[in-house]
Tab-separated table of C-alpha atoms in Angstrom:
chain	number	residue	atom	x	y	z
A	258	UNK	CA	3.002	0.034	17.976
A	259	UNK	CA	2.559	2.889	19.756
A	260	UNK	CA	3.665	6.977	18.695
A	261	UNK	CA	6.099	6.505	22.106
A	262	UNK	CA	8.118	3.711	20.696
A	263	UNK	CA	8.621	5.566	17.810
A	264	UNK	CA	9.736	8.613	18.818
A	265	UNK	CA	12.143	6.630	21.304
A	266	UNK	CA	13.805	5.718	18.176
A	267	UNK	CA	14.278	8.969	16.667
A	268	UNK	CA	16.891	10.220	18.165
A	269	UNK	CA	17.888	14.148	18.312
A	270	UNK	CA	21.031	13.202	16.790
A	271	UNK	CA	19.571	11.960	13.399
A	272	UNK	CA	16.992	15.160	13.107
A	273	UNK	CA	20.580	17.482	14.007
A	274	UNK	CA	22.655	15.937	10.904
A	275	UNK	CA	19.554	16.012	8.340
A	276	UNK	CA	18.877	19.091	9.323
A	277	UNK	CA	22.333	20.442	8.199
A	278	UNK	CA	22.539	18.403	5.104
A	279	UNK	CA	19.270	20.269	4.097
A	280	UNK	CA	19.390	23.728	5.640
A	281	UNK	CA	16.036	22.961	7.380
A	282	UNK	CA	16.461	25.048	10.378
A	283	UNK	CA	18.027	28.019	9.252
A	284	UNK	CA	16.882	30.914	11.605
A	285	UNK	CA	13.779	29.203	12.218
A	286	UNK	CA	13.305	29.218	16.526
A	287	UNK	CA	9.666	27.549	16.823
A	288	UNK	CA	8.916	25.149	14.259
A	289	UNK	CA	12.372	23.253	13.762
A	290	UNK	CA	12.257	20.375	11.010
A	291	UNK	CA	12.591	17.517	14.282
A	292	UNK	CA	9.130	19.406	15.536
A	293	UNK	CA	7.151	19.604	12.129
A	294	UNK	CA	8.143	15.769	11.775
A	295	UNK	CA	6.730	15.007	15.320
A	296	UNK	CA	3.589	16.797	14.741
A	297	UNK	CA	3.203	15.069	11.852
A	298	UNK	CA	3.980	11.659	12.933
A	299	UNK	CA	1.158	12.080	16.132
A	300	UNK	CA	-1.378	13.570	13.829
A	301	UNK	CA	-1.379	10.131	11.417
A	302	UNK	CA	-1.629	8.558	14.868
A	303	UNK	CA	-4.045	10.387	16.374
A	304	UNK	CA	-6.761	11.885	13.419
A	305	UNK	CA	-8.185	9.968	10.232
A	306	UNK	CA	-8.011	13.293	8.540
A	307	UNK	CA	-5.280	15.481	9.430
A	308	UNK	CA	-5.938	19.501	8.267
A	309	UNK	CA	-3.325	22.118	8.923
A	310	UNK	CA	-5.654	23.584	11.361
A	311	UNK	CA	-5.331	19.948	12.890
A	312	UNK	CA	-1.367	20.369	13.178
A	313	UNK	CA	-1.895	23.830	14.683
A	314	UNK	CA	-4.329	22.193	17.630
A	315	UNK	CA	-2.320	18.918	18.192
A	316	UNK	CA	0.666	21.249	18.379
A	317	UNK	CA	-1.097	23.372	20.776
A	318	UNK	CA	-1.833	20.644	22.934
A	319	UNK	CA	-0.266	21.393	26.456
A	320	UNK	CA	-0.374	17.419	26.459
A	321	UNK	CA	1.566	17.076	23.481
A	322	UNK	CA	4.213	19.649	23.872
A	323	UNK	CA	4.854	18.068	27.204
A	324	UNK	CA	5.426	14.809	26.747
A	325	UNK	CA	6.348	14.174	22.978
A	326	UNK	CA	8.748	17.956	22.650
A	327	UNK	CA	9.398	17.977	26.592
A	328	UNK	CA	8.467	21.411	26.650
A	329	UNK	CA	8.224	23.230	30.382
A	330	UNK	CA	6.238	25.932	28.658
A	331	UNK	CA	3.739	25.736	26.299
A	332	UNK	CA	4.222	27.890	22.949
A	333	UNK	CA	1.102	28.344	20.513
A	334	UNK	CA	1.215	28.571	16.481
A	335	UNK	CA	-1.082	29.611	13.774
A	336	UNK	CA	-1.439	27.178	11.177
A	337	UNK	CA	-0.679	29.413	8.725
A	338	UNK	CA	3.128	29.138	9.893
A	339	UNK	CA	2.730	25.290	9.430
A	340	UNK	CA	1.459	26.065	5.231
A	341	UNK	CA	4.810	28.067	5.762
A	342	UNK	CA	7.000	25.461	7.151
A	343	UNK	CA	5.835	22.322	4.994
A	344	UNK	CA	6.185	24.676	1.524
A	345	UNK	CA	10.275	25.075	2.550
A	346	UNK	CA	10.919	21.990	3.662
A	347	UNK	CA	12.603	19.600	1.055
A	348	UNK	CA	10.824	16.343	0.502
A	349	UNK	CA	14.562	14.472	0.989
A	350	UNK	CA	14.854	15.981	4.370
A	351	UNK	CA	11.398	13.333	5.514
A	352	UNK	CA	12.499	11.294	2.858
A	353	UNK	CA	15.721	10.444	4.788
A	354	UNK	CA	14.279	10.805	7.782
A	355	UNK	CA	12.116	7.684	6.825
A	356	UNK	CA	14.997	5.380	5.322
A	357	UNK	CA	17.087	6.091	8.223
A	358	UNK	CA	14.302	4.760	10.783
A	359	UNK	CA	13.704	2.313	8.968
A	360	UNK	CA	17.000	0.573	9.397
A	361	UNK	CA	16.825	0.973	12.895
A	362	UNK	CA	13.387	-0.112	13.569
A	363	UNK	CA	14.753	-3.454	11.560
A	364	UNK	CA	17.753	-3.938	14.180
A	365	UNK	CA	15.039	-4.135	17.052
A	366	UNK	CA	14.816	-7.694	18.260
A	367	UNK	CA	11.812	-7.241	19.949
A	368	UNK	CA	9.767	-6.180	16.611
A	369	UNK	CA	11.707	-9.454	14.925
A	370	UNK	CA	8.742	-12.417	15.330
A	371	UNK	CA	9.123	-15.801	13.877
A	372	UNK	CA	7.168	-16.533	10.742
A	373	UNK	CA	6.505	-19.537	8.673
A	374	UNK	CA	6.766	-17.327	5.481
A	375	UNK	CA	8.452	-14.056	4.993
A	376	UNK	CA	5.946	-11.848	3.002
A	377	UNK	CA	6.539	-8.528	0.923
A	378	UNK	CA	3.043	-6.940	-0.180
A	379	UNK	CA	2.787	-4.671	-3.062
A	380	UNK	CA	-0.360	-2.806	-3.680
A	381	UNK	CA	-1.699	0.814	-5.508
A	382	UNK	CA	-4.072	3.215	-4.855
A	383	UNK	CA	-5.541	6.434	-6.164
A	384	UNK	CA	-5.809	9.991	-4.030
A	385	UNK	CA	-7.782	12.696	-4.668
A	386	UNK	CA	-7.167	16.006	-3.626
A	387	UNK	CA	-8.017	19.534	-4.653
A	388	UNK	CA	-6.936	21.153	-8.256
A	389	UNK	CA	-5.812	24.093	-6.045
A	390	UNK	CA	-3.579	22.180	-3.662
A	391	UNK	CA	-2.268	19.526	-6.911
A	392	UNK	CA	-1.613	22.651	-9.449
A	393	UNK	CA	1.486	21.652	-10.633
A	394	UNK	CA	1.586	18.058	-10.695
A	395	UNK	CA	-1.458	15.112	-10.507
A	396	UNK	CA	-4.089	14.170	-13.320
A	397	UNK	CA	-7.637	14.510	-13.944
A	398	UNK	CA	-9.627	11.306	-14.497
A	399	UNK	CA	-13.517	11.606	-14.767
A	400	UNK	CA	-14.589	13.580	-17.166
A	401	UNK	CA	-14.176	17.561	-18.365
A	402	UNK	CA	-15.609	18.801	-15.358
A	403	UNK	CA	-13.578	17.116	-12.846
A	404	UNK	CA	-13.002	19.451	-10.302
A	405	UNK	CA	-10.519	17.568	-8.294
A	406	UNK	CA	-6.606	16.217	-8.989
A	407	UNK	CA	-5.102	12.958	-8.299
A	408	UNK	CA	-2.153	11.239	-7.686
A	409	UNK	CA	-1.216	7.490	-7.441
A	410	UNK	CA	0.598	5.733	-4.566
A	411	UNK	CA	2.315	2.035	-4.782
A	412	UNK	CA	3.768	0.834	-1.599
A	413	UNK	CA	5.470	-2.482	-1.181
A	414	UNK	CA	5.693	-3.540	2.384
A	415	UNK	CA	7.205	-5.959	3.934
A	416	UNK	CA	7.434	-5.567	8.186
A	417	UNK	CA	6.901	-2.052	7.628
A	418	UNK	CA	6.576	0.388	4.500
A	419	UNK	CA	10.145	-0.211	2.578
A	420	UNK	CA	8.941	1.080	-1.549
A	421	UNK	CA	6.920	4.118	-2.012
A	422	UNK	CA	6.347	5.388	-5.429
A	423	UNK	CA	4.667	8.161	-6.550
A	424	UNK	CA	2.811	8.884	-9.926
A	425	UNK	CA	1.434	12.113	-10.884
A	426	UNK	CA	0.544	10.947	-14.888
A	427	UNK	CA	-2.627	9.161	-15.418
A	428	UNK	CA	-1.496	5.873	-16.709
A	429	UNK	CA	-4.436	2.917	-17.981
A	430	UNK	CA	-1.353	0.262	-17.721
A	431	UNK	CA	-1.306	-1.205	-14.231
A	432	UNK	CA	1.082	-3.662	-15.031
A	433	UNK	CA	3.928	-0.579	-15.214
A	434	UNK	CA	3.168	1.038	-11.936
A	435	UNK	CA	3.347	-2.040	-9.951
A	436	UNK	CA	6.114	-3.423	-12.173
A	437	UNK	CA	8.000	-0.322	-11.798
A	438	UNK	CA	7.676	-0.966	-7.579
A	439	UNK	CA	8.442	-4.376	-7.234
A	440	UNK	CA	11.545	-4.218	-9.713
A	441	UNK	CA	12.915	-0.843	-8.485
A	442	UNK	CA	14.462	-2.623	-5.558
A	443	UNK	CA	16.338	-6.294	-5.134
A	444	UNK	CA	14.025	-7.660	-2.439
A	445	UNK	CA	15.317	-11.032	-1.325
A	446	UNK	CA	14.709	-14.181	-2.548
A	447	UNK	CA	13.336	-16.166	0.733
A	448	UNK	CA	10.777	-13.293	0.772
A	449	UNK	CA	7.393	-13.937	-1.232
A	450	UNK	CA	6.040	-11.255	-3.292
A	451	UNK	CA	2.147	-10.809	-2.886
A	452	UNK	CA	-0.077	-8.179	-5.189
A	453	UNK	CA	-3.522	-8.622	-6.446
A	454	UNK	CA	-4.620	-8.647	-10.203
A	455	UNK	CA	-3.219	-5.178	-11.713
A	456	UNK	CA	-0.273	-7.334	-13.268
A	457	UNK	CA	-1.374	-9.318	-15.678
A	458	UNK	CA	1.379	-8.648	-18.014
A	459	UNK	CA	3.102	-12.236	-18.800
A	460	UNK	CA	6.150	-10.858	-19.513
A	461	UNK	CA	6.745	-8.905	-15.970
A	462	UNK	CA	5.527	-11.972	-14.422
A	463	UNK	CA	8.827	-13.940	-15.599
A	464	UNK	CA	10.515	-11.019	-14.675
A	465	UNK	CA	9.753	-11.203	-11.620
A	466	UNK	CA	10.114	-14.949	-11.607
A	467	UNK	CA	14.115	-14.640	-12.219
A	468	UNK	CA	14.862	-13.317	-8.824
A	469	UNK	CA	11.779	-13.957	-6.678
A	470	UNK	CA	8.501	-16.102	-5.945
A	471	UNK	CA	5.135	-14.492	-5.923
A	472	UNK	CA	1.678	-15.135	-5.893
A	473	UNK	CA	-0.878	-13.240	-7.659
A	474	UNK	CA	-4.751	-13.642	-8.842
A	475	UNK	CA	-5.214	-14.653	-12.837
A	476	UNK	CA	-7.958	-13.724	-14.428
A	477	UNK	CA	-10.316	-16.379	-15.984
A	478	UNK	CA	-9.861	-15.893	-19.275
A	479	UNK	CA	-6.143	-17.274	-19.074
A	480	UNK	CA	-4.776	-19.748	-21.265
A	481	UNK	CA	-2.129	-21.905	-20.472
A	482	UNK	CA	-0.285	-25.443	-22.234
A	483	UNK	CA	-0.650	-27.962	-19.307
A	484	UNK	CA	1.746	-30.014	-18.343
A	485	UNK	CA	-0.327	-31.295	-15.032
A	486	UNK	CA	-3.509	-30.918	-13.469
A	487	UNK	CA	-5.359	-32.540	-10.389
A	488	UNK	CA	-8.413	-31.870	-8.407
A	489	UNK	CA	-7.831	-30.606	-5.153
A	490	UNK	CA	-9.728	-31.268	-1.220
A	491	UNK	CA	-7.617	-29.074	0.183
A	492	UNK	CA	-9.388	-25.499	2.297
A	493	UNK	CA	-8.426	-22.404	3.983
A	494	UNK	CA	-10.254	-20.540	6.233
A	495	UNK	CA	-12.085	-18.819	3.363
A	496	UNK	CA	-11.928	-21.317	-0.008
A	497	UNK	CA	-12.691	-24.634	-0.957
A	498	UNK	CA	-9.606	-25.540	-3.332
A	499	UNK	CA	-10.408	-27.449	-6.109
A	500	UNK	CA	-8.051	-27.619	-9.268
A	501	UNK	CA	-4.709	-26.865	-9.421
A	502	UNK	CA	-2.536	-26.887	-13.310
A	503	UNK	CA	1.139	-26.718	-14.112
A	504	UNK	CA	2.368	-25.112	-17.163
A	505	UNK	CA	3.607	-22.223	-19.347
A	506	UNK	CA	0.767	-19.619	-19.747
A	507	UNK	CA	0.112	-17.859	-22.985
A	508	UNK	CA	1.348	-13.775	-23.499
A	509	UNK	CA	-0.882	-11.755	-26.005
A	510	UNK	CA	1.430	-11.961	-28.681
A	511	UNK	CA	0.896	-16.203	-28.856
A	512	UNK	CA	4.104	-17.126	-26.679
A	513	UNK	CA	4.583	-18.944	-24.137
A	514	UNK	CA	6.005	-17.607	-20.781
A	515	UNK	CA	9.608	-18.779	-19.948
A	516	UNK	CA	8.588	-19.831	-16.546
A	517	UNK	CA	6.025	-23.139	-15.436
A	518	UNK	CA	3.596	-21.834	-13.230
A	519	UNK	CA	1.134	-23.130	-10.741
A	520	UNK	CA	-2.764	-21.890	-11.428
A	521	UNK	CA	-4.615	-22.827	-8.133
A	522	UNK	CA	-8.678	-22.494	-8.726
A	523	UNK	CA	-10.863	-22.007	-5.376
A	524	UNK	CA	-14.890	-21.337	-4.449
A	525	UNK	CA	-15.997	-19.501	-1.303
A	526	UNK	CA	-17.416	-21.627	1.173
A	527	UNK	CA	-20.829	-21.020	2.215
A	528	UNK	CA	-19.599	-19.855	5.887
A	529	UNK	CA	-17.173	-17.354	5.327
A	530	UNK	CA	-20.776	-15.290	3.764
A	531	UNK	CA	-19.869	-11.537	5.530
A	532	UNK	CA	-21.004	-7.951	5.461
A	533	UNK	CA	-18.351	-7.134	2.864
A	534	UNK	CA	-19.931	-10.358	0.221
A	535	UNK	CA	-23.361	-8.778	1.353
A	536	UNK	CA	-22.722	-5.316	-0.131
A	537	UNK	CA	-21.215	-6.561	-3.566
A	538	UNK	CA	-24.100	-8.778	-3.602
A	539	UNK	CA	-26.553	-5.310	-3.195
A	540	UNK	CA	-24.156	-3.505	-5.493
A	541	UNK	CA	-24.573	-6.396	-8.384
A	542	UNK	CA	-28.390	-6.440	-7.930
A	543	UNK	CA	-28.860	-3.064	-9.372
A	544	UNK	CA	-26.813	-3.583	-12.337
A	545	UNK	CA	-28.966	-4.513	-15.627
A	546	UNK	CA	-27.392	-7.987	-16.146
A	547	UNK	CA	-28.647	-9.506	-12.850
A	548	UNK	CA	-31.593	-7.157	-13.195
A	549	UNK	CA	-34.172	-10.502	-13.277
A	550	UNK	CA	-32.515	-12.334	-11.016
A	551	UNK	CA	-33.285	-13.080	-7.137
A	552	UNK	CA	-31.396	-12.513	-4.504
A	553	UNK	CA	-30.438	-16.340	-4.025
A	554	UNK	CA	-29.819	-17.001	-7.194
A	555	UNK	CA	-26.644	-13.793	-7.320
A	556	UNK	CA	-26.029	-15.502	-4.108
A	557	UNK	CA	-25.148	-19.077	-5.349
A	558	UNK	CA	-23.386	-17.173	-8.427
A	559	UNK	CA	-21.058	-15.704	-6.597
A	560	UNK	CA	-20.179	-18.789	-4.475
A	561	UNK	CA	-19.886	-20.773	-7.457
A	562	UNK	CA	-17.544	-17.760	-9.097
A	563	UNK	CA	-13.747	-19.103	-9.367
A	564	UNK	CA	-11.077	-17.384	-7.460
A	565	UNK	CA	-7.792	-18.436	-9.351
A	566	UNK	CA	-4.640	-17.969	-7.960
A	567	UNK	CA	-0.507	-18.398	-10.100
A	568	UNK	CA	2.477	-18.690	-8.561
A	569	UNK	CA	5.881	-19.863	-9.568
A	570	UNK	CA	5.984	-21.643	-5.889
């Protein structure tokens, strides 16, 4: 999708009513909240890494002004009034601005394409940024002389970016950030929830089972009380499936989870061998453990290492 189609949907009226529940444009003539957002919005388009002195050139951009503000005449700005701008402008105000496109880009029948499964992907990362721009909020992680801040992002996404959540405290537990996402929000049931291994907690993983199906990876030290098992012949275009088991899995504490699950186990086939399995091969050579051991045989290890999958599909 392209920055054109988007701004097509953002109409004038939306920016004119948010900007009047928030006060954004009060006696402010050149850098109205509708502007700052469009700048914004082409500079994620347009740069990898977006600076303020970025937004000052982009908006400077005779190009720009012309055919994204429809400008006859171009105006220039320091960046110094965009540090200005973003520091008064509530967080709701793009907040809103977000939800409310959102809805419409959903009612587009032309972004609505047939699938044969509706997916909703969760997933967290980690941002670092300077101590002096993250003074009041974020958390050091990496020893006393860190010298940088960080914050943590989960986004669940389904056709586009619906859950953001932000965490500024330095938490070990995955299992609450991601938990914390996926339940925040009734997602429905024909869609299936995908996230990678940071829940492990059995215990969110029935709760998560009471509304919705998912599918997850499961660590190898699981334990579960069978109640079927057969090999599999089945492949993707990446693994060679070869077990799947039914049953309740174990929690910590001894129990067993309220919910059967599925554990599918899979190898990596010898031909899906790319530049990204090359580099964790380099990257596991220098480590002490595989310090005696040839390049082939790490190799074969790691197509003989188990990818297991659970699911309450």
């Amino acid at each position: 999708m392209r920055i054109k189609q988007i701004i097509k949907v953002l109409t004038t009226d939306l920016f004119s009513v948010l900007s009047q529940k928030y006060n954004v444009d009060y006696k402010v003539k050149k850098l109205p909240g509708e502007t700052i957002f469009k700048v914004l919005l082409y500079s994620m388009f347009s740069e990898k890494n977006y600076t303020l002195k970025k937004l000052q050139e982009n908006f400077n951009d005779e190009t720009f002004q012309k055919k994204y503000l429809n400008n006859e005449e171009v105006t220039t700005i320091d960046k110094t009034s965009f540090h200005y701008r973003l520091n008064n402008i509530p967080a709701n105000y793009f907040k809103e601005i977000f939800e409310k496109t959102l809805q419409r880009f959903k009612n587009i029948p032309l972004l609505k394409k047939e699938k044969q499964y509706d997916i909703f992907k969760f997933d967290s990362t980690i941002v670092a940024l300077s101590s002096k721009l993250l003074y009041k909020t974020g958390f050091k992680f990496g020893g006393k002389n860190c010298k940088t801040k960080k914050i943590k992002y989960t986004l669940g996404l389904s056709e586009f970016p619906e859950i953001v959540k932000l965490h500024s405290k330095y938490n070990k537990n995955e299992n609450k950030a991601l938990e914390e996402a996926i339940l925040s929000r009734s997602i429905p049931k024909e869609k299936i929830i995908l996230f990678d291994r940071g829940i492990n907690s059995r215990e969110t993983m029935d709760k998560i089972s009471e509304n919705n199906y998912f599918i997850t990876r499961l660590n190898k030290s699981y334990k579960v009380d069978p109640i079927s098992a057969q090999n599999l012949t089945e492949e993707t275009d990446t693994l060679k499936l070869t077990k799947v088991i039914k049953g309740k899995l174990y929690k910590s504490n001894g129990e067993k989870t309220k919910t059967e699950y599925r554990i599918i186990h899979g190898k990596s086939k010898i031909e899906n061998w790319d530049k990204k399995k090359e580099t964790k091969l380099k990257v596991k050579k220098t480590r002490k453990k595989h310090k005696n051991k040839t390049k082939e045989e790490i190799k074969y290890e790691m197509l003989e290492e188990e990818t297991i999958f659970v699911t309450n599909i």
